[in-house]
């Protein structure tokens, strides 16, 4: 732990002992929140007791009330200042006390703390008030924000609320990216939303990665990166349930890098051929949560950029539009690629893979799903009006006849129309109350090629968000 010694000294105490009625703290009485400030059971009470015993300094300054969150790398508790114990709840200052798992690598802890210190406290990014450590017990003390689970409001948001939410998320990402940092774990449980007071906080820099300038930066996302080996394998949230876009059996193989291994026989095979299986696996960062990983991560491209976070923001947007969370539910990277194939279409994904120096072999060819149609279907709304067919039209089904690609009747067909860019905005058109621009933005953020994906700053200029 020698490297983490001194971490606490680097954090200024700021005005941690002062009362600061700054709104965050007054919201403890938010009606959507669990009002209780007591542990929910004996086990939780024991955890709190253990923590306070291991870290007497924490006990001296704070009352620790109950657990408010648990991630893979930490437990988070609600705390308040001991000196405020006699104040009514709405006058106390409330904190989120993040207790890191003792196995966290000191360098990782230091990096998370640096992110909070350097970037936090503005633009919807969580800051840190204090860090305490004794031996391997480390806590970050941060401002508390009341919030509900995303799954509870994902189907309730209307267009205006969604635009505010996405604007807040992209503002946080623009800020983080301006420091040359990839958050790497953008998802609703790390973007806390106090719905009642329209406040937002991007939290959890536990997987964040500092990027270094690439020798020849591409225009949109100009960084490449290197990180300790330890992070390559870290992923670790429970797999999630979600939308199954499957309409039949499928399988996807990735062969890396090009050209194919001598004797490669993957094409047409239902798995990775022996020649490819014998090759050393590529090393690429894959920290993050399943369901939010972009193609470049799943394809094991080593030079990843802040575009990783922009993709994840696109998944969040698609989730709200379709009122489904989680949106993807694959259990592993190959299944996740198959899900991306279902959504984006086989050819666009194969083109992206090729552009990134990867070869994607699939046993099926998917047309891709139209997010507008999917939203209408899942929300029981009227489907979007058909786009006017361009002159050399794709073989569209005659009215009332099955779709030539998915063979489903038109009312069940979800196929993407590749003759019309999904990013084009049909003025005046809405689907389930969401303007077409919202779907166009989702298509932008879910651009498979990271070099063509907009930056957070560019996305903030999108018509769906501009007026917010
Ligand atoms: P982990 O790295 O373990 O995922 P997080 O920093 O994401 O830890 O925190 C886990 C959970 O704790 C969050 O999803 C959230 O519910 C809660 N939490 C974290 N920070 C705060 C905060 N500042 N205010 C309120 N709740 C928080
Ligand atoms: Mg988290
Ligand atoms: Zn179809």
Short mmCIF file of N, CA and C in Angstrom, two decimals, residues 225-340:
data_model
loop_
_atom_site.label_atom_id
_atom_site.label_comp_id
_atom_site.label_asym_id
_atom_site.label_seq_id
_atom_site.Cartn_x
_atom_site.Cartn_y
_atom_site.Cartn_z
N UNK A 225 -4.16 5.24 -26.34
CA UNK A 225 -3.88 5.03 -24.95
C UNK A 225 -3.14 3.76 -24.65
N UNK A 226 -2.62 3.77 -23.48
CA UNK A 226 -1.94 2.60 -22.94
C UNK A 226 -2.34 2.53 -21.50
N UNK A 227 -2.50 1.38 -20.97
CA UNK A 227 -2.82 1.31 -19.56
C UNK A 227 -2.27 0.03 -18.97
N UNK A 228 -2.22 -0.02 -17.66
CA UNK A 228 -1.63 -1.20 -17.05
C UNK A 228 -2.39 -2.46 -17.42
N UNK A 229 -1.68 -3.56 -17.46
CA UNK A 229 -2.29 -4.83 -17.83
C UNK A 229 -3.48 -5.16 -16.97
N UNK A 230 -3.34 -4.83 -15.73
CA UNK A 230 -4.36 -5.18 -14.76
C UNK A 230 -5.75 -4.78 -15.24
N UNK A 231 -5.84 -3.66 -15.95
CA UNK A 231 -7.16 -3.18 -16.33
C UNK A 231 -7.74 -3.91 -17.52
N UNK A 232 -6.87 -4.55 -18.29
CA UNK A 232 -7.37 -5.18 -19.50
C UNK A 232 -8.48 -6.17 -19.23
N UNK A 233 -8.34 -6.86 -18.12
CA UNK A 233 -9.30 -7.92 -17.88
C UNK A 233 -10.46 -7.47 -17.00
N UNK A 234 -10.46 -6.18 -16.56
CA UNK A 234 -11.47 -5.85 -15.58
C UNK A 234 -12.79 -5.53 -16.25
N UNK A 235 -13.81 -6.22 -15.81
CA UNK A 235 -15.11 -5.94 -16.32
C UNK A 235 -15.97 -6.45 -15.31
N UNK A 236 -16.83 -6.07 -14.95
CA UNK A 236 -17.39 -6.97 -14.02
C UNK A 236 -18.64 -6.51 -13.39
N UNK A 237 -19.56 -6.42 -14.14
CA UNK A 237 -20.88 -6.19 -13.61
C UNK A 237 -21.68 -7.36 -14.03
N UNK A 238 -22.69 -7.64 -13.26
CA UNK A 238 -23.51 -8.76 -13.66
C UNK A 238 -24.00 -8.54 -15.08
N UNK A 239 -24.12 -9.59 -15.83
CA UNK A 239 -24.70 -9.45 -17.17
C UNK A 239 -26.14 -9.04 -16.98
N UNK A 240 -26.65 -8.36 -17.99
CA UNK A 240 -27.98 -7.80 -17.79
C UNK A 240 -28.99 -8.43 -18.73
N UNK A 241 -30.23 -8.34 -18.34
CA UNK A 241 -31.28 -8.81 -19.23
C UNK A 241 -31.62 -7.72 -20.22
N UNK A 242 -32.17 -8.05 -21.29
CA UNK A 242 -32.56 -6.98 -22.16
C UNK A 242 -33.32 -7.46 -23.34
N UNK A 243 -33.24 -6.59 -24.29
CA UNK A 243 -33.94 -6.76 -25.51
C UNK A 243 -33.29 -7.84 -26.33
N UNK A 244 -34.06 -8.74 -26.85
CA UNK A 244 -33.49 -9.75 -27.73
C UNK A 244 -33.92 -9.40 -29.14
N UNK A 245 -32.97 -9.02 -29.95
CA UNK A 245 -33.31 -8.60 -31.30
C UNK A 245 -33.24 -9.77 -32.27
N UNK A 246 -33.01 -10.95 -31.73
CA UNK A 246 -32.79 -12.10 -32.61
C UNK A 246 -34.03 -12.48 -33.39
N UNK A 247 -33.86 -12.86 -34.62
CA UNK A 247 -34.96 -13.44 -35.37
C UNK A 247 -34.59 -14.83 -35.87
N UNK A 248 -33.47 -15.34 -35.44
CA UNK A 248 -33.07 -16.66 -35.86
C UNK A 248 -31.70 -16.98 -35.28
N UNK A 249 -31.14 -18.13 -35.61
CA UNK A 249 -29.83 -18.48 -35.06
C UNK A 249 -28.76 -17.58 -35.64
N UNK A 250 -27.69 -17.43 -34.93
CA UNK A 250 -26.63 -16.57 -35.45
C UNK A 250 -25.32 -16.97 -34.83
N UNK A 251 -24.28 -16.58 -35.47
CA UNK A 251 -22.98 -16.73 -34.85
C UNK A 251 -22.01 -15.77 -35.50
N UNK A 252 -21.08 -15.30 -34.72
CA UNK A 252 -20.13 -14.31 -35.19
C UNK A 252 -18.74 -14.73 -34.76
N UNK A 253 -17.80 -14.65 -35.65
CA UNK A 253 -16.40 -14.89 -35.29
C UNK A 253 -15.60 -13.66 -35.65
N UNK A 254 -14.59 -13.40 -34.86
CA UNK A 254 -13.70 -12.31 -35.19
C UNK A 254 -12.32 -12.87 -35.42
N UNK A 255 -11.75 -12.57 -36.53
CA UNK A 255 -10.38 -13.00 -36.79
C UNK A 255 -9.50 -11.76 -36.74
N UNK A 256 -8.38 -11.86 -36.03
CA UNK A 256 -7.55 -10.71 -35.81
C UNK A 256 -6.09 -11.03 -35.99
N UNK A 257 -5.26 -10.15 -36.29
CA UNK A 257 -5.63 -9.06 -37.18
C UNK A 257 -5.55 -9.56 -38.60
N UNK A 258 -5.86 -8.69 -39.54
CA UNK A 258 -5.70 -9.14 -40.91
C UNK A 258 -4.23 -9.15 -41.28
N UNK A 259 -3.74 -9.85 -42.26
CA UNK A 259 -4.46 -10.85 -43.02
C UNK A 259 -4.74 -12.10 -42.18
N UNK A 260 -5.67 -12.93 -42.63
CA UNK A 260 -6.04 -14.10 -41.84
C UNK A 260 -4.86 -15.04 -41.64
N UNK A 261 -4.97 -15.83 -40.59
CA UNK A 261 -3.92 -16.80 -40.30
C UNK A 261 -3.76 -17.75 -41.48
N UNK A 262 -2.53 -18.18 -41.74
CA UNK A 262 -2.36 -19.14 -42.83
C UNK A 262 -3.21 -20.37 -42.51
N UNK A 263 -3.96 -20.80 -43.48
CA UNK A 263 -4.80 -21.98 -43.28
C UNK A 263 -6.11 -21.67 -42.58
N UNK A 264 -6.47 -20.35 -42.46
CA UNK A 264 -7.71 -19.98 -41.79
C UNK A 264 -8.91 -20.60 -42.50
N UNK A 265 -9.78 -21.24 -41.71
CA UNK A 265 -10.97 -21.86 -42.29
C UNK A 265 -12.21 -21.41 -41.53
N UNK A 266 -12.17 -20.17 -41.07
CA UNK A 266 -13.31 -19.65 -40.28
C UNK A 266 -14.55 -19.47 -41.15
N UNK A 267 -14.32 -19.03 -42.41
CA UNK A 267 -15.46 -18.67 -43.24
C UNK A 267 -16.42 -19.85 -43.35
N UNK A 268 -17.68 -19.58 -43.04
CA UNK A 268 -18.70 -20.61 -43.16
C UNK A 268 -18.71 -21.58 -41.98
N UNK A 269 -17.68 -21.51 -41.13
CA UNK A 269 -17.65 -22.43 -39.98
C UNK A 269 -18.47 -21.84 -38.84
N UNK A 270 -18.95 -22.70 -37.99
CA UNK A 270 -19.76 -22.23 -36.87
C UNK A 270 -18.92 -21.82 -35.69
N UNK A 271 -17.63 -21.74 -35.84
CA UNK A 271 -16.77 -21.35 -34.72
C UNK A 271 -15.45 -20.85 -35.25
N UNK A 272 -14.50 -20.62 -34.34
CA UNK A 272 -13.18 -20.16 -34.75
C UNK A 272 -12.37 -21.39 -35.18
N UNK A 273 -11.75 -21.31 -36.35
CA UNK A 273 -11.03 -22.49 -36.86
C UNK A 273 -9.75 -22.72 -36.06
N UNK A 274 -9.19 -23.89 -36.21
CA UNK A 274 -8.02 -24.27 -35.40
C UNK A 274 -6.85 -23.32 -35.64
N UNK A 275 -6.67 -22.90 -36.91
CA UNK A 275 -5.53 -22.02 -37.22
C UNK A 275 -5.66 -20.70 -36.47
N UNK A 276 -6.88 -20.14 -36.44
CA UNK A 276 -7.08 -18.86 -35.75
C UNK A 276 -7.03 -19.04 -34.24
N UNK A 277 -7.58 -20.17 -33.78
CA UNK A 277 -7.61 -20.41 -32.33
C UNK A 277 -6.20 -20.53 -31.77
N UNK A 278 -5.25 -20.95 -32.63
CA UNK A 278 -3.88 -21.15 -32.16
C UNK A 278 -3.09 -19.83 -32.08
N UNK A 279 -3.67 -18.74 -32.61
CA UNK A 279 -2.92 -17.47 -32.61
C UNK A 279 -3.01 -16.82 -31.24
N UNK A 280 -1.98 -16.05 -30.88
CA UNK A 280 -2.04 -15.39 -29.57
C UNK A 280 -3.17 -14.36 -29.56
N UNK A 281 -3.90 -14.30 -28.47
CA UNK A 281 -5.01 -13.34 -28.43
C UNK A 281 -4.48 -11.91 -28.43
N UNK A 282 -5.17 -11.00 -29.09
CA UNK A 282 -4.72 -9.61 -29.08
C UNK A 282 -4.98 -8.99 -27.72
N UNK A 283 -4.17 -8.03 -27.36
CA UNK A 283 -4.38 -7.34 -26.09
C UNK A 283 -4.98 -5.98 -26.37
N UNK A 284 -6.09 -5.74 -25.73
CA UNK A 284 -6.74 -4.43 -25.91
C UNK A 284 -7.54 -4.15 -24.65
N UNK A 285 -7.69 -2.88 -24.30
CA UNK A 285 -8.48 -2.56 -23.11
C UNK A 285 -9.91 -3.03 -23.31
N UNK A 286 -10.47 -3.63 -22.28
CA UNK A 286 -11.87 -3.98 -22.38
C UNK A 286 -12.63 -3.64 -21.10
N UNK A 287 -12.01 -2.83 -20.24
CA UNK A 287 -12.69 -2.43 -19.02
C UNK A 287 -14.00 -1.75 -19.38
N UNK A 288 -15.02 -2.04 -18.60
CA UNK A 288 -16.33 -1.45 -18.88
C UNK A 288 -17.39 -2.46 -18.53
N UNK A 289 -18.60 -2.18 -18.91
CA UNK A 289 -19.72 -3.05 -18.57
C UNK A 289 -20.32 -3.64 -19.84
N UNK A 290 -20.59 -4.94 -19.78
CA UNK A 290 -21.20 -5.60 -20.92
C UNK A 290 -22.51 -4.88 -21.28
N UNK A 291 -22.74 -4.73 -22.57
CA UNK A 291 -23.95 -4.04 -23.00
C UNK A 291 -23.67 -2.58 -23.36
N UNK A 292 -22.53 -2.07 -22.90
CA UNK A 292 -22.17 -0.67 -23.19
C UNK A 292 -20.87 -0.59 -23.97
N UNK A 293 -20.33 -1.76 -24.33
CA UNK A 293 -19.04 -1.74 -25.05
C UNK A 293 -19.26 -1.52 -26.54
N UNK A 294 -18.48 -0.61 -27.11
CA UNK A 294 -18.62 -0.32 -28.54
C UNK A 294 -17.91 -1.36 -29.40
N UNK A 295 -18.14 -1.32 -30.71
CA UNK A 295 -17.49 -2.29 -31.59
C UNK A 295 -15.98 -2.34 -31.43
N UNK A 296 -15.34 -1.18 -31.28
CA UNK A 296 -13.86 -1.21 -31.24
C UNK A 296 -13.34 -1.97 -30.01
N UNK A 297 -14.10 -1.95 -28.92
CA UNK A 297 -13.68 -2.71 -27.73
C UNK A 297 -13.93 -4.19 -27.97
N UNK A 298 -15.12 -4.52 -28.50
CA UNK A 298 -15.44 -5.93 -28.75
C UNK A 298 -14.52 -6.52 -29.81
N UNK A 299 -14.08 -5.68 -30.72
CA UNK A 299 -13.18 -6.16 -31.79
C UNK A 299 -11.71 -6.12 -31.35
N UNK A 300 -11.51 -5.76 -30.10
CA UNK A 300 -10.16 -5.75 -29.51
C UNK A 300 -9.18 -4.85 -30.26
N UNK A 301 -9.64 -3.67 -30.57
CA UNK A 301 -8.76 -2.68 -31.19
C UNK A 301 -7.97 -2.03 -30.05
N UNK A 302 -6.66 -1.99 -30.18
CA UNK A 302 -5.88 -1.55 -29.02
C UNK A 302 -5.95 -0.03 -28.82
N UNK A 303 -5.96 0.74 -29.91
CA UNK A 303 -5.99 2.20 -29.75
C UNK A 303 -7.44 2.68 -29.61
N UNK A 304 -7.89 2.76 -28.39
CA UNK A 304 -9.26 3.22 -28.15
C UNK A 304 -9.25 4.68 -27.70
N UNK A 305 -10.38 5.33 -27.91
CA UNK A 305 -10.42 6.77 -27.64
C UNK A 305 -11.65 7.12 -26.80
N UNK A 306 -11.84 8.39 -26.62
CA UNK A 306 -13.01 8.86 -25.85
C UNK A 306 -14.32 8.50 -26.56
N UNK A 307 -14.22 8.05 -27.81
CA UNK A 307 -15.42 7.61 -28.54
C UNK A 307 -16.09 6.43 -27.84
N UNK A 308 -15.33 5.71 -27.02
CA UNK A 308 -15.90 4.59 -26.25
C UNK A 308 -17.07 5.10 -25.38
N UNK A 309 -16.87 6.24 -24.75
CA UNK A 309 -17.92 6.81 -23.87
C UNK A 309 -19.11 7.33 -24.68
N UNK A 310 -18.83 7.85 -25.86
CA UNK A 310 -19.91 8.40 -26.69
C UNK A 310 -20.84 7.28 -27.13
N UNK A 311 -20.26 6.14 -27.46
CA UNK A 311 -21.09 4.98 -27.82
C UNK A 311 -22.00 4.61 -26.64
N UNK A 312 -21.41 4.55 -25.45
CA UNK A 312 -22.20 4.15 -24.26
C UNK A 312 -23.35 5.14 -24.05
N UNK A 313 -23.10 6.42 -24.32
CA UNK A 313 -24.18 7.42 -24.20
C UNK A 313 -25.27 7.10 -25.22
N UNK A 314 -24.87 6.61 -26.38
CA UNK A 314 -25.85 6.22 -27.40
C UNK A 314 -26.70 5.04 -26.94
N UNK A 315 -26.09 4.11 -26.23
CA UNK A 315 -26.85 2.97 -25.71
C UNK A 315 -27.88 3.47 -24.68
N UNK A 316 -27.46 4.42 -23.86
CA UNK A 316 -28.39 4.98 -22.86
C UNK A 316 -29.57 5.66 -23.58
N UNK A 317 -29.26 6.40 -24.62
CA UNK A 317 -30.32 7.09 -25.37
C UNK A 317 -31.28 6.07 -26.01
N UNK A 318 -30.72 5.04 -26.62
CA UNK A 318 -31.57 4.01 -27.25
C UNK A 318 -32.45 3.33 -26.20
N UNK A 319 -31.88 3.15 -25.04
CA UNK A 319 -32.59 2.51 -23.94
C UNK A 319 -33.85 3.32 -23.57
N UNK A 320 -33.68 4.62 -23.47
CA UNK A 320 -34.83 5.46 -23.11
C UNK A 320 -35.84 5.48 -24.26
N UNK A 321 -35.35 5.63 -25.49
CA UNK A 321 -36.27 5.69 -26.63
C UNK A 321 -37.13 4.43 -26.69
N UNK A 322 -36.52 3.29 -26.40
CA UNK A 322 -37.24 2.02 -26.49
C UNK A 322 -37.84 1.60 -25.15
N UNK A 323 -37.62 2.40 -24.12
CA UNK A 323 -38.13 2.09 -22.78
C UNK A 323 -37.70 0.69 -22.35
N UNK A 324 -36.47 0.33 -22.65
CA UNK A 324 -35.96 -0.99 -22.27
C UNK A 324 -34.61 -0.84 -21.59
N UNK A 325 -34.47 -1.43 -20.43
CA UNK A 325 -33.19 -1.42 -19.76
C UNK A 325 -32.99 -2.73 -19.04
N UNK A 326 -31.91 -3.39 -19.23
CA UNK A 326 -30.82 -3.06 -20.15
C UNK A 326 -31.26 -3.23 -21.60
N UNK A 327 -30.55 -2.55 -22.45
CA UNK A 327 -30.89 -2.59 -23.86
C UNK A 327 -30.29 -3.84 -24.51
N UNK A 328 -29.05 -4.13 -24.16
CA UNK A 328 -28.37 -5.34 -24.64
C UNK A 328 -28.19 -6.29 -23.47
N UNK A 329 -28.15 -7.58 -23.77
CA UNK A 329 -28.04 -8.53 -22.67
C UNK A 329 -27.02 -9.64 -22.90
N UNK A 330 -26.16 -9.47 -23.86
CA UNK A 330 -25.21 -10.54 -24.19
C UNK A 330 -24.36 -10.93 -22.99
N UNK A 331 -24.00 -12.20 -22.95
CA UNK A 331 -23.22 -12.69 -21.81
C UNK A 331 -21.72 -12.58 -22.04
N UNK A 332 -21.30 -12.49 -23.29
CA UNK A 332 -19.86 -12.39 -23.55
C UNK A 332 -19.65 -11.53 -24.79
N UNK A 333 -18.38 -11.30 -25.10
CA UNK A 333 -18.07 -10.36 -26.18
C UNK A 333 -18.56 -10.84 -27.55
N UNK A 334 -18.49 -12.12 -27.79
CA UNK A 334 -18.93 -12.62 -29.10
C UNK A 334 -20.45 -12.47 -29.23
N UNK A 335 -21.16 -12.82 -28.17
CA UNK A 335 -22.62 -12.64 -28.20
C UNK A 335 -22.95 -11.15 -28.31
N UNK A 336 -22.12 -10.31 -27.69
CA UNK A 336 -22.36 -8.86 -27.77
C UNK A 336 -22.17 -8.38 -29.21
N UNK A 337 -21.17 -8.94 -29.90
CA UNK A 337 -20.97 -8.58 -31.31
C UNK A 337 -22.17 -9.01 -32.14
N UNK A 338 -22.71 -10.18 -31.80
CA UNK A 338 -23.88 -10.67 -32.54
C UNK A 338 -25.07 -9.72 -32.31
N UNK A 339 -25.18 -9.19 -31.10
CA UNK A 339 -26.25 -8.22 -30.83
C UNK A 339 -26.04 -6.93 -31.63
N UNK A 340 -24.79 -6.51 -31.71
CA UNK A 340 -24.51 -5.31 -32.50
C UNK A 340 -24.82 -5.56 -33.97
#
